[in-house]
PDB file of C-alpha atoms in Angstrom:
ATOM      1  CA  MET E  40      63.691 260.359  73.752  1.00  0.00           C
ATOM      2  CA  LYS E  41      60.945 260.450  70.840  1.00  0.00           C
ATOM      3  CA  ARG E  42      57.319 261.362  71.780  1.00  0.00           C
ATOM      4  CA  LYS E  43      54.751 258.977  71.336  1.00  0.00           C
ATOM      5  CA  LYS E  44      52.293 259.210  68.799  1.00  0.00           C
ATOM      6  CA  LEU E  45      48.749 259.864  69.384  1.00  0.00           C
ATOM      7  CA  GLN E  46      46.131 257.178  67.759  1.00  0.00           C
ATOM      8  CA  ILE E  47      44.307 257.848  65.225  1.00  0.00           C
ATOM      9  CA  ASP E  48      41.059 255.520  64.173  1.00  0.00           C
ATOM     10  CA  SER E  49      38.540 255.760  61.820  1.00  0.00           C
ATOM     11  CA  PHE E  50      35.573 254.649  60.986  1.00  0.00           C
ATOM     12  CA  SER E  51      33.306 255.136  57.831  1.00  0.00           C
ATOM     13  CA  TYR E  52      29.997 256.935  57.364  1.00  0.00           C
ATOM     14  CA  TYR E  53      27.878 257.908  54.476  1.00  0.00           C
ATOM     15  CA  GLY E  54      30.664 256.835  52.306  1.00  0.00           C
ATOM     16  CA  MET E  55      33.071 259.384  54.344  1.00  0.00           C
ATOM     17  CA  GLU E  56      36.331 258.695  55.929  1.00  0.00           C
ATOM     18  CA  ILE E  57      36.039 260.121  59.637  1.00  0.00           C
ATOM     19  CA  ARG E  58      38.968 260.711  61.615  1.00  0.00           C
ATOM     20  CA  TYR E  59      39.095 260.431  65.503  1.00  0.00           C
ATOM     21  CA  ILE E  60      41.432 260.687  68.302  1.00  0.00           C
ATOM     22  CA  GLY E  61      40.181 259.134  71.347  1.00  0.00           C
ATOM     23  CA  ALA E  62      36.891 257.850  72.116  1.00  0.00           C
ATOM     24  CA  LEU E  63      33.428 258.318  69.979  1.00  0.00           C
ATOM     25  CA  PRO E  64      30.603 259.914  72.118  1.00  0.00           C
ATOM     26  CA  GLU E  65      28.590 257.732  73.983  1.00  0.00           C
ATOM     27  CA  LYS E  66      24.779 257.763  73.771  1.00  0.00           C
ATOM     28  CA  ASP E  67      23.803 260.005  76.745  1.00  0.00           C
ATOM     29  CA  THR E  68      25.722 263.456  75.098  1.00  0.00           C
ATOM     30  CA  VAL E  69      24.525 266.510  73.927  1.00  0.00           C
ATOM     31  CA  PHE E  70      25.579 268.365  71.107  1.00  0.00           C
ATOM     32  CA  LEU E  71      26.180 272.415  71.792  1.00  0.00           C
ATOM     33  CA  SER E  72      25.507 274.124  68.706  1.00  0.00           C
ATOM     34  CA  GLY E  73      26.617 277.848  68.401  1.00  0.00           C
ATOM     35  CA  GLY E  74      26.924 280.219  65.992  1.00  0.00           C
ATOM     36  CA  LYS E  75      27.806 283.929  65.725  1.00  0.00           C
ATOM     37  CA  GLY E  76      26.643 287.163  67.359  1.00  0.00           C
ATOM     38  CA  MET E  77      25.266 284.742  70.222  1.00  0.00           C
ATOM     39  CA  GLY E  78      25.818 287.715  72.610  1.00  0.00           C
ATOM     40  CA  LYS E  79      26.207 287.608  76.437  1.00  0.00           C
ATOM     41  CA  GLU E  80      22.949 285.638  77.090  1.00  0.00           C
ATOM     42  CA  GLY E  81      23.573 283.087  74.483  1.00  0.00           C
ATOM     43  CA  ILE E  82      27.365 282.335  75.855  1.00  0.00           C
ATOM     44  CA  VAL E  83      26.045 282.171  79.760  1.00  0.00           C
ATOM     45  CA  SER E  84      23.285 279.887  78.559  1.00  0.00           C
ATOM     46  CA  MET E  85      26.281 277.234  76.795  1.00  0.00           C
ATOM     47  CA  TYR E  86      28.055 277.974  80.083  1.00  0.00           C
ATOM     48  CA  ARG E  87      25.778 276.544  82.272  1.00  0.00           C
ATOM     49  CA  SER E  88      23.964 273.733  79.554  1.00  0.00           C
ATOM     50  CA  SER E  89      28.074 272.430  79.772  1.00  0.00           C
ATOM     51  CA  LEU E  90      27.764 272.952  83.746  1.00  0.00           C
ATOM     52  CA  GLU E  91      24.516 271.260  83.642  1.00  0.00           C
ATOM     53  CA  ALA E  92      25.059 268.689  81.432  1.00  0.00           C
ATOM     54  CA  ALA E  93      28.256 267.487  83.291  1.00  0.00           C
ATOM     55  CA  ALA E  94      26.355 267.541  86.216  1.00  0.00           C
ATOM     56  CA  ASN E  95      23.390 265.154  85.645  1.00  0.00           C
ATOM     57  CA  ASN E  96      26.002 262.326  84.040  1.00  0.00           C
ATOM     58  CA  TRP E  97      25.808 263.576  80.034  1.00  0.00           C
ATOM     59  CA  ASN E  98      28.779 264.235  77.642  1.00  0.00           C
ATOM     60  CA  VAL E  99      29.336 267.151  75.724  1.00  0.00           C
ATOM     61  CA  SER E 100      30.095 267.295  71.724  1.00  0.00           C
ATOM     62  CA  TYR E 101      30.926 270.719  70.537  1.00  0.00           C
ATOM     63  CA  LEU E 102      32.696 272.625  67.740  1.00  0.00           C
ATOM     64  CA  PRO E 103      35.821 274.347  69.186  1.00  0.00           C
ATOM     65  CA  GLY E 104      37.505 277.689  67.882  1.00  0.00           C
ATOM     66  CA  LEU E 105      34.194 279.231  67.913  1.00  0.00           C
ATOM     67  CA  GLU E 106      32.446 282.332  69.769  1.00  0.00           C
ATOM     68  CA  TYR E 107      30.974 279.819  72.044  1.00  0.00           C
ATOM     69  CA  SER E 108      33.607 277.195  72.299  1.00  0.00           C
ATOM     70  CA  GLU E 109      35.528 278.196  75.686  1.00  0.00           C
ATOM     71  CA  ALA E 110      32.108 278.751  77.518  1.00  0.00           C
ATOM     72  CA  VAL E 111      31.453 274.838  76.589  1.00  0.00           C
ATOM     73  CA  GLU E 112      35.152 273.902  78.080  1.00  0.00           C
ATOM     74  CA  LYS E 113      35.134 275.945  80.663  1.00  0.00           C
ATOM     75  CA  GLY E 114      31.356 274.036  81.729  1.00  0.00           C
ATOM     76  CA  ILE E 115      33.057 270.967  81.645  1.00  0.00           C
ATOM     77  CA  PHE E 116      36.451 271.130  83.294  1.00  0.00           C
ATOM     78  CA  GLU E 117      34.532 273.363  86.224  1.00  0.00           C
ATOM     79  CA  LYS E 118      32.256 270.945  87.252  1.00  0.00           C
ATOM     80  CA  ASP E 119      35.118 268.350  86.279  1.00  0.00           C
ATOM     81  CA  LYS E 120      32.847 265.783  85.248  1.00  0.00           C
ATOM     82  CA  GLY E 121      31.731 264.304  81.917  1.00  0.00           C
ATOM     83  CA  ALA E 122      33.478 263.600  78.469  1.00  0.00           C
ATOM     84  CA  LEU E 123      34.294 266.530  75.789  1.00  0.00           C
ATOM     85  CA  TYR E 124      33.967 265.717  72.053  1.00  0.00           C
ATOM     86  CA  ALA E 125      35.238 268.057  69.997  1.00  0.00           C
ATOM     87  CA  PHE E 126      34.288 267.806  66.104  1.00  0.00           C
ATOM     88  CA  ILE E 127      36.529 269.750  63.884  1.00  0.00           C
ATOM     89  CA  PRO E 128      36.452 271.015  60.561  1.00  0.00           C
ATOM     90  CA  MET E 129      39.492 270.616  59.411  1.00  0.00           C
ATOM     91  CA  GLY E 130      42.072 267.635  59.586  1.00  0.00           C
ATOM     92  CA  LEU E 131      43.022 266.118  62.713  1.00  0.00           C
ATOM     93  CA  ASN E 132      46.797 267.732  61.721  1.00  0.00           C
ATOM     94  CA  CYS E 133      45.170 271.024  62.199  1.00  0.00           C
ATOM     95  CA  ALA E 134      43.371 270.112  65.926  1.00  0.00           C
ATOM     96  CA  SER E 135      46.438 271.503  68.710  1.00  0.00           C
ATOM     97  CA  LEU E 136      48.018 269.356  71.466  1.00  0.00           C
ATOM     98  CA  GLY E 137      45.904 271.455  73.695  1.00  0.00           C
ATOM     99  CA  LEU E 138      42.539 271.220  72.221  1.00  0.00           C
ATOM    100  CA  ILE E 139      43.668 266.735  71.902  1.00  0.00           C
ATOM    101  CA  SER E 140      44.571 266.961  75.921  1.00  0.00           C
ATOM    102  CA  ARG E 141      41.296 269.022  76.954  1.00  0.00           C
ATOM    103  CA  CYS E 142      39.409 266.501  75.134  1.00  0.00           C
ATOM    104  CA  LEU E 143      41.613 262.816  76.297  1.00  0.00           C
ATOM    105  CA  ILE E 144      41.618 263.794  79.761  1.00  0.00           C
ATOM    106  CA  THR E 145      38.168 263.652  80.109  1.00  0.00           C
ATOM    107  CA  GLY E 146      37.599 260.756  78.374  1.00  0.00           C
ATOM    108  CA  GLY E 147      36.544 262.195  75.079  1.00  0.00           C
ATOM    109  CA  GLY E 148      37.705 262.789  71.685  1.00  0.00           C
ATOM    110  CA  VAL E 149      38.673 264.855  68.805  1.00  0.00           C
ATOM    111  CA  ILE E 150      36.765 264.114  65.601  1.00  0.00           C
ATOM    112  CA  SER E 151      37.193 265.699  61.837  1.00  0.00           C
ATOM    113  CA  PRO E 152      34.711 264.693  58.838  1.00  0.00           C
ATOM    114  CA  VAL E 153      37.462 265.713  56.109  1.00  0.00           C
ATOM    115  CA  ALA E 154      40.371 264.912  55.516  1.00  0.00           C
ATOM    116  CA  ASP E 155      44.181 266.360  56.520  1.00  0.00           C
ATOM    117  CA  ASP E 156      44.797 268.633  53.672  1.00  0.00           C
ATOM    118  CA  SER E 157      41.183 270.319  53.597  1.00  0.00           C
ATOM    119  CA  LEU E 158      41.069 274.079  53.907  1.00  0.00           C
ATOM    120  CA  PHE E 159      38.311 275.201  55.915  1.00  0.00           C
ATOM    121  CA  SER E 160      34.985 276.153  54.285  1.00  0.00           C
ATOM    122  CA  LEU E 161      31.437 276.035  54.778  1.00  0.00           C
ATOM    123  CA  SER E 162      30.711 272.690  53.858  1.00  0.00           C
ATOM    124  CA  ALA E 163      33.263 271.258  55.874  1.00  0.00           C
ATOM    125  CA  LEU E 164      31.902 273.230  59.048  1.00  0.00           C
ATOM    126  CA  SER E 165      28.074 272.148  57.869  1.00  0.00           C
ATOM    127  CA  ALA E 166      29.202 268.196  57.401  1.00  0.00           C
ATOM    128  CA  SER E 167      31.220 268.577  61.603  1.00  0.00           C
ATOM    129  CA  ARG E 168      27.675 270.156  62.659  1.00  0.00           C
ATOM    130  CA  SER E 169      25.614 266.877  60.638  1.00  0.00           C
ATOM    131  CA  LEU E 170      28.324 264.580  62.157  1.00  0.00           C
ATOM    132  CA  ALA E 171      28.208 265.784  65.619  1.00  0.00           C
ATOM    133  CA  GLN E 172      24.290 265.447  65.481  1.00  0.00           C
ATOM    134  CA  SER E 173      24.133 262.342  64.159  1.00  0.00           C
ATOM    135  CA  LEU E 174      26.199 260.807  67.266  1.00  0.00           C
ATOM    136  CA  SER E 175      24.746 262.931  69.619  1.00  0.00           C
ATOM    137  CA  ARG E 176      21.499 261.475  71.563  1.00  0.00           C
ATOM    138  CA  ALA E 177      20.779 265.217  71.978  1.00  0.00           C
ATOM    139  CA  THR E 178      21.040 268.852  70.444  1.00  0.00           C
ATOM    140  CA  ILE E 179      20.741 272.116  71.859  1.00  0.00           C
ATOM    141  CA  LEU E 180      21.215 275.210  69.183  1.00  0.00           C
ATOM    142  CA  GLY E 181      22.099 278.656  70.274  1.00  0.00           C
ATOM    143  CA  GLY E 182      22.845 281.945  68.042  1.00  0.00           C
ATOM    144  CA  GLU E 183      22.163 280.273  64.667  1.00  0.00           C
ATOM    145  CA  ASN E 184      19.871 282.652  62.738  1.00  0.00           C
ATOM    146  CA  LEU E 185      18.818 279.962  60.263  1.00  0.00           C
ATOM    147  CA  SER E 186      16.471 280.692  57.202  1.00  0.00           C
ATOM    148  CA  TYR E 187      15.698 276.921  56.891  1.00  0.00           C
ATOM    149  CA  ILE E 188      15.767 273.928  58.854  1.00  0.00           C
ATOM    150  CA  PRO E 189      19.021 271.955  58.331  1.00  0.00           C
ATOM    151  CA  PHE E 190      18.940 267.884  56.741  1.00  0.00           C
ATOM    152  CA  SER E 191      20.598 266.607  60.282  1.00  0.00           C
ATOM    153  CA  VAL E 192      18.504 268.280  62.526  1.00  0.00           C
ATOM    154  CA  ALA E 193      15.406 267.637  60.661  1.00  0.00           C
ATOM    155  CA  SER E 194      16.373 264.051  60.620  1.00  0.00           C
ATOM    156  CA  ALA E 195      17.203 263.770  64.522  1.00  0.00           C
ATOM    157  CA  LEU E 196      13.501 265.161  65.155  1.00  0.00           C
ATOM    158  CA  ASP E 197      12.163 262.425  62.815  1.00  0.00           C
ATOM    159  CA  GLU E 198      14.182 259.789  64.005  1.00  0.00           C
ATOM    160  CA  GLY E 199      12.678 260.923  67.559  1.00  0.00           C
ATOM    161  CA  ARG E 200      15.737 262.551  69.030  1.00  0.00           C
ATOM    162  CA  GLU E 201      15.516 265.646  71.396  1.00  0.00           C
ATOM    163  CA  VAL E 202      16.620 268.743  69.998  1.00  0.00           C
ATOM    164  CA  ALA E 203      15.963 272.287  71.856  1.00  0.00           C
ATOM    165  CA  VAL E 204      16.179 275.891  70.712  1.00  0.00           C
ATOM    166  CA  LEU E 205      17.815 278.255  73.474  1.00  0.00           C
ATOM    167  CA  GLU E 206      15.330 281.139  74.271  1.00  0.00           C
ATOM    168  CA  SER E 207      18.272 283.504  73.708  1.00  0.00           C
ATOM    169  CA  ALA E 208      18.432 281.753  70.035  1.00  0.00           C
ATOM    170  CA  LEU E 209      14.830 282.520  69.038  1.00  0.00           C
ATOM    171  CA  ASN E 210      15.159 284.110  65.773  1.00  0.00           C
ATOM    172  CA  GLY E 211      14.812 283.336  62.028  1.00  0.00           C
ATOM    173  CA  LYS E 212      12.552 281.121  60.342  1.00  0.00           C
ATOM    174  CA  GLY E 213      14.296 278.054  60.870  1.00  0.00           C
ATOM    175  CA  MET E 214      14.440 278.214  64.984  1.00  0.00           C
ATOM    176  CA  ARG E 215      10.299 278.962  64.369  1.00  0.00           C
ATOM    177  CA  ASN E 216       9.630 275.627  62.062  1.00  0.00           C
ATOM    178  CA  LEU E 217      12.154 273.755  64.304  1.00  0.00           C
ATOM    179  CA  ILE E 218       9.491 274.318  67.282  1.00  0.00           C
ATOM    180  CA  ARG E 219       6.639 273.192  65.562  1.00  0.00           C
ATOM    181  CA  ASP E 220       7.897 270.759  64.462  1.00  0.00           C
ATOM    182  CA  GLY E 221       8.403 269.745  68.028  1.00  0.00           C
ATOM    183  CA  ALA E 222      11.797 271.136  69.032  1.00  0.00           C
ATOM    184  CA  LEU E 223      11.716 272.239  72.722  1.00  0.00           C
ATOM    185  CA  ILE E 224      12.905 276.511  73.992  1.00  0.00           C
ATOM    186  CA  VAL E 225      15.011 276.270  76.759  1.00  0.00           C
ATOM    187  CA  GLN E 226      17.380 278.370  78.616  1.00  0.00           C
ATOM    188  CA  SER E 227      19.881 275.893  79.564  1.00  0.00           C
ATOM    189  CA  PHE E 228      20.223 272.302  79.602  1.00  0.00           C
ATOM    190  CA  SER E 229      18.209 271.364  82.685  1.00  0.00           C
ATOM    191  CA  GLY E 230      15.253 272.639  80.750  1.00  0.00           C
ATOM    192  CA  PHE E 231      15.842 269.668  78.237  1.00  0.00           C
ATOM    193  CA  LEU E 232      15.124 266.854  80.855  1.00  0.00           C
ATOM    194  CA  SER E 233      12.110 266.031  82.219  1.00  0.00           C
ATOM    195  CA  ASP E 234      13.822 265.699  85.904  1.00  0.00           C
ATOM    196  CA  PRO E 235      16.877 267.033  85.975  1.00  0.00           C
ATOM    197  CA  ARG E 236      19.181 266.068  88.702  1.00  0.00           C
ATOM    198  CA  TYR E 237      20.952 269.802  88.734  1.00  0.00           C
ATOM    199  CA  ILE E 238      20.050 272.993  87.774  1.00  0.00           C
ATOM    200  CA  SER E 239      22.112 276.106  87.796  1.00  0.00           C
ATOM    201  CA  PHE E 240      21.783 279.576  89.081  1.00  0.00           C
ATOM    202  CA  PRO E 241      23.663 282.744  89.387  1.00  0.00           C
ATOM    203  CA  ASP E 242      25.400 283.301  92.729  1.00  0.00           C
ATOM    204  CA  LYS E 243      25.772 286.909  93.555  1.00  0.00           C
ATOM    205  CA  LYS E 244      29.026 286.337  95.722  1.00  0.00           C
ATOM    206  CA  GLY E 245      31.308 286.081  92.764  1.00  0.00           C
ATOM    207  CA  LYS E 246      32.398 286.467  88.965  1.00  0.00           C
ATOM    208  CA  TYR E 247      34.115 284.602  86.349  1.00  0.00           C
ATOM    209  CA  GLY E 248      35.791 285.411  83.351  1.00  0.00           C
ATOM    210  CA  ILE E 249      35.306 284.085  79.444  1.00  0.00           C
ATOM    211  CA  MET E 250      35.854 285.780  76.132  1.00  0.00           C
ATOM    212  CA  GLY E 251      36.991 289.052  78.178  1.00  0.00           C
ATOM    213  CA  GLU E 252      34.010 289.781  80.070  1.00  0.00           C
ATOM    214  CA  ASN E 253      32.657 288.680  83.701  1.00  0.00           C
ATOM    215  CA  PHE E 254      29.633 286.942  84.147  1.00  0.00           C
ATOM    216  CA  GLY E 255      27.931 286.216  87.336  1.00  0.00           C
ATOM    217  CA  LEU E 256      29.461 282.858  89.020  1.00  0.00           C
ATOM    218  CA  LEU E 257      27.050 280.156  88.180  1.00  0.00           C
ATOM    219  CA  ASP E 258      26.834 277.460  91.214  1.00  0.00           C
ATOM    220  CA  MET E 259      25.261 274.036  91.283  1.00  0.00           C
ATOM    221  CA  GLU E 260      21.909 273.390  93.494  1.00  0.00           C
ATOM    222  CA  ARG E 261      20.195 270.378  93.879  1.00  0.00           C
ATOM    223  CA  TYR E 262      17.110 269.919  91.865  1.00  0.00           C
ATOM    224  CA  GLU E 263      13.909 270.005  94.149  1.00  0.00           C
ATOM    225  CA  LYS E 264      10.151 269.569  92.977  1.00  0.00           C
TER     226      LYS E 264
END
Protein backbone atom coordinates (compact mmCIF):
# COMPACT_ATOMS: atom_id res chain seq x y z
CA MET A 1 0.00 0.00 0.00
CA LYS A 2 1.38 3.41 -0.94
CA ARG A 3 1.95 5.95 1.81
CA LYS A 4 -0.28 9.00 1.49
CA LYS A 5 1.60 12.13 0.45
CA LEU A 6 1.54 15.10 2.77
CA GLN A 7 -0.43 18.07 1.50
CA ILE A 8 1.72 21.13 0.83
CA ASP A 9 0.00 24.50 0.78
CA SER A 10 1.42 27.92 -0.07
CA PHE A 11 0.77 31.66 0.13
CA SER A 12 2.47 34.79 -1.14
CA TYR A 13 4.48 36.97 1.24
CA TYR A 14 6.16 40.13 -0.11
CA GLY A 15 6.60 38.46 -3.47
CA MET A 16 7.93 35.19 -2.01
CA GLU A 17 6.10 31.89 -2.17
CA ILE A 18 5.84 30.48 1.35
CA ARG A 19 5.17 26.74 1.48
CA TYR A 20 3.90 24.88 4.50
CA ILE A 21 2.58 21.56 5.75
CA GLY A 22 -0.16 21.54 8.37
CA ALA A 23 -1.33 24.85 9.79
CA LEU A 24 -0.04 28.42 10.07
CA PRO A 25 0.42 30.17 13.44
CA GLU A 26 -2.65 31.56 15.12
CA LYS A 27 -2.77 34.94 16.84
CA ASP A 28 -1.53 33.79 20.27
CA THR A 29 1.82 32.44 19.11
CA VAL A 30 5.21 33.36 20.55
CA PHE A 31 8.36 32.97 18.46
CA LEU A 32 11.23 31.69 20.60
CA SER A 33 14.38 32.77 18.77
CA GLY A 34 17.71 31.33 19.94
CA GLY A 35 21.27 31.59 18.71
CA LYS A 36 24.71 30.13 19.30
CA GLY A 37 26.41 29.94 22.68
CA MET A 38 23.25 30.25 24.75
CA GLY A 39 24.69 28.15 27.56
CA LYS A 40 22.81 26.28 30.25
CA GLU A 41 20.90 29.30 31.53
CA GLY A 42 19.64 30.28 28.08
CA ILE A 43 18.54 26.75 27.16
CA VAL A 44 16.69 26.35 30.46
CA SER A 45 14.98 29.71 29.85
CA MET A 46 13.83 28.51 26.42
CA TYR A 47 12.46 25.30 27.93
CA ARG A 48 10.65 27.26 30.63
CA SER A 49 9.30 29.70 28.04
CA SER A 50 7.91 26.89 25.89
CA LEU A 51 6.40 25.14 28.89
CA GLU A 52 4.84 28.32 30.24
CA ALA A 53 3.53 29.41 26.84
CA ALA A 54 1.68 26.14 26.39
CA ALA A 55 0.33 26.27 29.96
CA ASN A 56 -0.96 29.80 29.35
CA ASN A 57 -2.78 28.72 26.16
CA TRP A 58 -0.24 30.12 23.71
CA ASN A 59 1.33 28.37 20.73
CA VAL A 60 5.07 28.31 20.03
CA SER A 61 7.10 28.85 16.87
CA TYR A 62 10.84 28.16 16.62
CA LEU A 63 13.76 27.22 14.35
CA PRO A 64 14.47 23.47 14.48
CA GLY A 65 17.94 21.94 14.47
CA LEU A 66 19.60 24.67 16.54
CA GLU A 67 21.11 24.56 20.02
CA TYR A 68 17.90 25.50 21.79
CA SER A 69 15.41 23.60 19.61
CA GLU A 70 15.14 20.42 21.66
CA ALA A 71 14.40 22.43 24.79
CA VAL A 72 11.51 24.20 23.01
CA GLU A 73 10.05 20.90 21.81
CA LYS A 74 10.41 19.35 25.25
CA GLY A 75 8.48 22.19 26.87
CA ILE A 76 5.55 21.82 24.47
CA PHE A 77 5.37 18.04 24.76
CA GLU A 78 5.90 17.92 28.50
CA LYS A 79 2.85 20.11 28.99
CA ASP A 80 1.10 18.37 26.06
CA LYS A 81 -0.70 21.56 25.15
CA GLY A 82 -0.25 24.24 22.51
CA ALA A 83 0.65 23.97 18.83
CA LEU A 84 4.26 23.84 17.59
CA TYR A 85 5.33 25.63 14.39
CA ALA A 86 8.75 24.98 12.87
CA PHE A 87 10.28 27.51 10.46
CA ILE A 88 13.03 25.88 8.43
CA PRO A 89 15.67 27.80 6.40
CA MET A 90 15.63 25.15 3.66
CA GLY A 91 12.89 23.67 1.50
CA LEU A 92 10.19 21.41 2.90
CA ASN A 93 11.95 18.43 1.30
CA CYS A 94 14.61 18.87 3.99
CA ALA A 95 12.09 18.54 6.81
CA SER A 96 12.30 15.07 8.35
CA LEU A 97 9.17 13.00 8.86
CA GLY A 98 9.95 13.10 12.58
CA LEU A 99 9.88 16.92 12.64
CA ILE A 100 6.71 17.07 10.55
CA SER A 101 5.02 14.51 12.80
CA ARG A 102 6.03 16.36 15.98
CA CYS A 103 4.44 19.56 14.66
CA LEU A 104 1.32 18.03 13.12
CA ILE A 105 0.45 16.02 16.22
CA THR A 106 0.15 19.29 18.16
CA GLY A 107 -2.03 20.91 15.50
CA GLY A 108 0.88 23.01 14.24
CA GLY A 109 2.91 22.95 11.05
CA VAL A 110 6.23 23.23 9.22
CA ILE A 111 6.85 26.39 7.20
CA SER A 112 9.65 27.36 4.81
CA PRO A 113 10.33 30.63 2.95
CA VAL A 114 12.68 29.06 0.40
CA ALA A 115 12.39 26.65 -2.53
CA ASP A 116 12.98 22.95 -2.08
CA ASP A 117 16.22 23.05 -4.08
CA SER A 118 17.73 25.85 -1.95
CA LEU A 119 20.90 25.35 0.07
CA PHE A 120 21.27 26.48 3.65
CA SER A 121 22.51 30.07 3.89
CA LEU A 122 22.57 32.91 6.40
CA SER A 123 20.12 34.85 4.25
CA ALA A 124 17.69 31.91 4.31
CA LEU A 125 18.10 31.68 8.10
CA SER A 126 17.38 35.42 8.37
CA ALA A 127 14.32 35.02 6.12
CA SER A 128 13.01 32.21 8.33
CA ARG A 129 13.44 34.34 11.47
CA SER A 130 11.73 37.32 9.81
CA LEU A 131 8.81 35.18 8.66
CA ALA A 132 8.40 33.60 12.09
CA GLN A 133 8.39 37.04 13.73
CA SER A 134 5.86 38.35 11.22
CA LEU A 135 3.46 35.43 11.71
CA SER A 136 3.73 35.41 15.52
CA ARG A 137 2.08 37.78 17.96
CA ALA A 138 5.20 38.01 20.12
CA THR A 139 8.95 37.31 19.98
CA ILE A 140 11.36 36.36 22.76
CA LEU A 141 15.03 36.67 21.83
CA GLY A 142 17.72 34.59 23.50
CA GLY A 143 21.38 34.03 22.64
CA GLU A 144 21.74 36.43 19.73
CA ASN A 145 24.71 38.77 20.12
CA LEU A 146 23.23 41.42 17.86
CA SER A 147 25.23 44.47 16.81
CA TYR A 148 22.09 45.99 15.27
CA ILE A 149 18.32 45.58 15.44
CA PRO A 150 16.97 43.35 12.61
CA PHE A 151 14.35 45.08 10.47
CA SER A 152 11.73 42.43 11.29
CA VAL A 153 12.17 43.01 15.03
CA ALA A 154 12.08 46.79 14.65
CA SER A 155 8.92 46.43 12.56
CA ALA A 156 7.32 44.26 15.26
CA LEU A 157 7.99 46.98 17.84
CA ASP A 158 6.66 49.70 15.52
CA GLU A 159 3.49 47.69 14.92
CA GLY A 160 2.88 47.29 18.63
CA ARG A 161 3.66 43.57 18.76
CA GLU A 162 5.44 42.38 21.87
CA VAL A 163 9.20 41.77 21.88
CA ALA A 164 11.21 40.57 24.87
CA VAL A 165 14.85 39.68 25.58
CA LEU A 166 15.91 36.92 27.96
CA GLU A 167 18.07 38.06 30.87
CA SER A 168 20.63 35.46 29.78
CA ALA A 169 20.99 37.23 26.41
CA LEU A 170 21.72 40.78 27.55
CA ASN A 171 24.82 41.31 25.46
CA GLY A 172 25.51 43.25 22.30
CA LYS A 173 24.60 46.78 21.34
CA GLY A 174 21.55 45.61 19.42
CA MET A 175 19.98 44.08 22.51
CA ARG A 176 20.50 47.28 24.51
CA ASN A 177 18.91 49.29 21.71
CA LEU A 178 15.96 46.91 21.65
CA ILE A 179 15.35 47.50 25.34
CA ARG A 180 15.57 51.27 24.86
CA ASP A 181 13.00 50.95 22.06
CA GLY A 182 10.52 49.18 24.30
CA ALA A 183 11.47 45.49 24.46
CA LEU A 184 10.96 43.80 27.83
CA ILE A 185 13.59 41.93 29.85
CA VAL A 186 12.32 38.56 31.06
CA GLN A 187 13.61 35.35 32.63
CA SER A 188 11.03 33.30 30.74
CA PHE A 189 7.68 33.60 28.98
CA SER A 190 5.65 34.16 32.17
CA GLY A 191 7.46 37.47 32.75
CA PHE A 192 6.22 38.57 29.38
CA LEU A 193 2.53 38.48 30.40
CA SER A 194 0.95 41.06 32.69
CA ASP A 195 -1.14 38.38 34.38
CA PRO A 196 0.19 34.87 33.63
CA ARG A 197 -1.98 31.98 34.67
CA TYR A 198 0.98 29.67 35.22
CA ILE A 199 4.68 30.13 36.00
CA SER A 200 7.47 27.57 36.28
CA PHE A 201 9.97 26.88 39.04
CA PRO A 202 12.82 24.41 39.63
CA ASP A 203 11.90 21.23 41.49
CA LYS A 204 14.74 19.78 43.59
CA LYS A 205 13.06 16.36 43.62
CA GLY A 206 14.13 15.39 40.11
CA LYS A 207 16.13 16.11 36.96
CA TYR A 208 15.39 16.11 33.27
CA GLY A 209 17.89 15.79 30.45
CA ILE A 210 18.32 17.86 27.29
CA MET A 211 21.34 18.54 25.12
CA GLY A 212 23.29 15.84 26.96
CA GLU A 213 23.16 17.68 30.29
CA ASN A 214 20.92 17.41 33.32
CA PHE A 215 18.96 20.43 34.45
CA GLY A 216 16.44 20.93 37.25
CA LEU A 217 13.00 19.50 36.56
CA LEU A 218 10.51 22.34 36.11
CA ASP A 219 6.96 21.91 37.36
CA MET A 220 3.98 24.19 36.95
CA GLU A 221 2.32 26.11 39.77
CA ARG A 222 -0.87 28.12 39.77
CA TYR A 223 0.06 31.80 39.53
CA GLU A 224 -0.90 33.76 42.60
CA LYS A 225 -0.58 37.52 43.04
